[in-house]
Amino acid sequence: MKPFTYERAKTPADAAKAVAARPNAKFIAGGTNLLDLMKLEIEAPAHLVDVQDLKLDRIEPTQDGGLRVGAFVTNTTLAADERVRRDYGVLSRAIVAGASGQLRNKATTAGNLLQRTRCPYFYDTNQACNKRKPGSGCAAIGGYSRQLGIVGTSDACIATYPGDMAVAMRVLDASVETIDPRGQTRTIPVADFHRLWGNTPHIETALAPGELITAVTLPKPIGGTHIYHKVRDRASYAYALVSVAAVIQRDGSGRVAVGGIAPKPWRMAAAEAQLPRGAKAVSATLLAGAKPTNDNAFKLPLVERTLAAVMAEAQTVKGA
């Protein structure tokens, strides 16, 4: 790990200013992903601004009946919150499906949204990676790609976004609140928060330099049956090959988002309109234009089968 300087911020605005004021400075809270990347020297910040004292660790009701989740609410606290378990069950289930209990005790809401890809070529500093070093190429293209993306990728990068929580937040239409170094705030729909790679895969989110996440807002509950299915290589502590977050209503309509296949949680209104026609029709619309490799073409039928399992479970719950 390379040497770095460190400070603890007192307010969100001061934290944003501190990061913007110094080249190659970064925020740190739980640090569950950043510290691993620093040990491998994939990340080498010159200065860390610790934001754990900013008291952004509360879950509060909003005026329109939703919930405002502070940026530094831990994954364990969020998944266990009675209101989340009752009204946003897909979110609670997705969080519990991720990482380990120890990591969830430390990982934060904001940090979970910002975790980096698990592409093996990103983690191997001997390999070309446009995400780690812009313009260096992509060793994953033509390399081993079983875990990597099949849709929304580009000629510069075929990595996937690895998280579970964001897939559920996408299906719930959550929003991300931020503050920038000038003290100005804004709200970013989670649908627009993660970027497609295009020619700039090193730019992963809509955040500007120095912009700090302060909260995530969940809209008022939408009812329905909340389901999260995660298909992975082992029963725990593994990233999704394919995951599906769904909220299905009694009339068969609903929302679905898929993880493990694209640079961001993958959701389409046109695909959701196909729900009454079944998983095959939904999958065909979601995956239109997919470009799988020989290694990961299995994800195409896996998405359809996981969707079918989710829809069958929703029918079981409705009939109970």
Tab-separated table of N, CA and C in Angstrom, residues 3 38 40 45 47 62 86 90 93 109 131-132 141 150 153 159 164-165 187 196 217 219 259 264 271 291 295 314:
chain	number	residue	atom	x	y	z
A	3	PRO	N	1.930	5.232	0.617
A	3	PRO	CA	1.635	6.185	1.697
A	3	PRO	C	0.532	7.167	1.293
A	38	MET	N	-6.591	-0.582	-2.372
A	38	MET	CA	-5.349	0.114	-2.008
A	38	MET	C	-4.229	-0.885	-1.730
A	40	LEU	N	-3.776	-3.669	-3.143
A	40	LEU	CA	-3.325	-4.179	-4.434
A	40	LEU	C	-2.737	-3.076	-5.310
A	45	PRO	N	-4.831	6.458	-3.505
A	45	PRO	CA	-5.150	7.857	-3.175
A	45	PRO	C	-4.021	8.510	-2.389
A	47	HIS	N	-4.624	11.117	-0.494
A	47	HIS	CA	-5.229	11.679	0.717
A	47	HIS	C	-6.601	11.041	0.915
A	62	THR	N	-39.950	10.035	5.003
A	62	THR	CA	-40.058	11.249	4.201
A	62	THR	C	-41.500	11.741	4.206
A	86	ARG	N	-40.703	-4.720	6.002
A	86	ARG	CA	-42.149	-4.770	5.752
A	86	ARG	C	-42.521	-4.205	4.371
A	90	VAL	N	-37.753	-6.547	-1.062
A	90	VAL	CA	-36.757	-6.895	-2.089
A	90	VAL	C	-35.390	-6.316	-1.735
A	93	ARG	N	-33.845	-8.405	1.210
A	93	ARG	CA	-33.386	-9.711	0.723
A	93	ARG	C	-32.118	-9.583	-0.121
A	109	THR	N	-24.327	2.186	2.956
A	109	THR	CA	-25.240	2.316	1.813
A	109	THR	C	-24.536	2.983	0.635
A	131	LYS	N	-10.453	0.282	-17.541
A	131	LYS	CA	-11.079	0.819	-16.342
A	131	LYS	C	-10.018	1.230	-15.306
A	132	ARG	N	-8.977	0.431	-15.182
A	132	ARG	CA	-7.897	0.744	-14.233
A	132	ARG	C	-6.919	1.759	-14.804
A	141	ILE	N	-11.543	-8.882	-23.116
A	141	ILE	CA	-12.082	-9.146	-24.443
A	141	ILE	C	-11.135	-10.122	-25.145
A	150	ILE	N	-22.915	-9.367	-20.680
A	150	ILE	CA	-23.473	-9.834	-21.958
A	150	ILE	C	-24.308	-8.752	-22.640
A	153	THR	N	-22.431	-3.655	-22.680
A	153	THR	CA	-20.969	-3.536	-22.646
A	153	THR	C	-20.491	-2.753	-23.867
A	159	ALA	N	-16.841	-5.493	-18.341
A	159	ALA	CA	-17.040	-5.769	-16.917
A	159	ALA	C	-18.504	-5.546	-16.536
A	164	ASP	N	-25.554	-6.231	-5.233
A	164	ASP	CA	-26.922	-6.737	-5.098
A	164	ASP	C	-27.878	-5.611	-4.688
A	165	MET	N	-27.469	-4.796	-3.721
A	165	MET	CA	-28.342	-3.760	-3.186
A	165	MET	C	-28.868	-2.821	-4.280
A	187	THR	N	-30.317	15.603	-6.604
A	187	THR	CA	-30.878	14.255	-6.491
A	187	THR	C	-30.721	13.549	-7.831
A	196	LEU	N	-23.194	3.378	-18.383
A	196	LEU	CA	-22.691	2.366	-19.313
A	196	LEU	C	-21.241	2.722	-19.634
A	217	THR	N	-32.950	7.883	-1.136
A	217	THR	CA	-34.368	8.006	-0.814
A	217	THR	C	-35.161	6.914	-1.509
A	219	PRO	N	-38.939	5.772	-2.551
A	219	PRO	CA	-40.302	6.308	-2.679
A	219	PRO	C	-41.265	5.548	-1.778
A	259	GLY	N	-29.287	-8.219	-12.297
A	259	GLY	CA	-27.890	-7.921	-11.983
A	259	GLY	C	-26.966	-8.992	-12.534
A	264	LYS	N	-24.562	-1.911	-15.165
A	264	LYS	CA	-25.462	-1.328	-14.179
A	264	LYS	C	-26.651	-2.268	-13.995
A	271	ALA	N	-39.670	-4.431	-21.244
A	271	ALA	CA	-39.606	-5.824	-20.784
A	271	ALA	C	-40.669	-6.084	-19.722
A	291	LYS	N	-24.455	-9.308	-26.418
A	291	LYS	CA	-23.255	-9.775	-27.118
A	291	LYS	C	-22.453	-10.685	-26.185
A	295	ASP	N	-17.733	-17.988	-23.290
A	295	ASP	CA	-17.655	-18.321	-21.863
A	295	ASP	C	-18.929	-17.990	-21.107
A	314	ALA	N	-43.828	-15.803	-7.194
A	314	ALA	CA	-44.849	-14.767	-7.000
A	314	ALA	C	-46.245	-15.369	-7.077
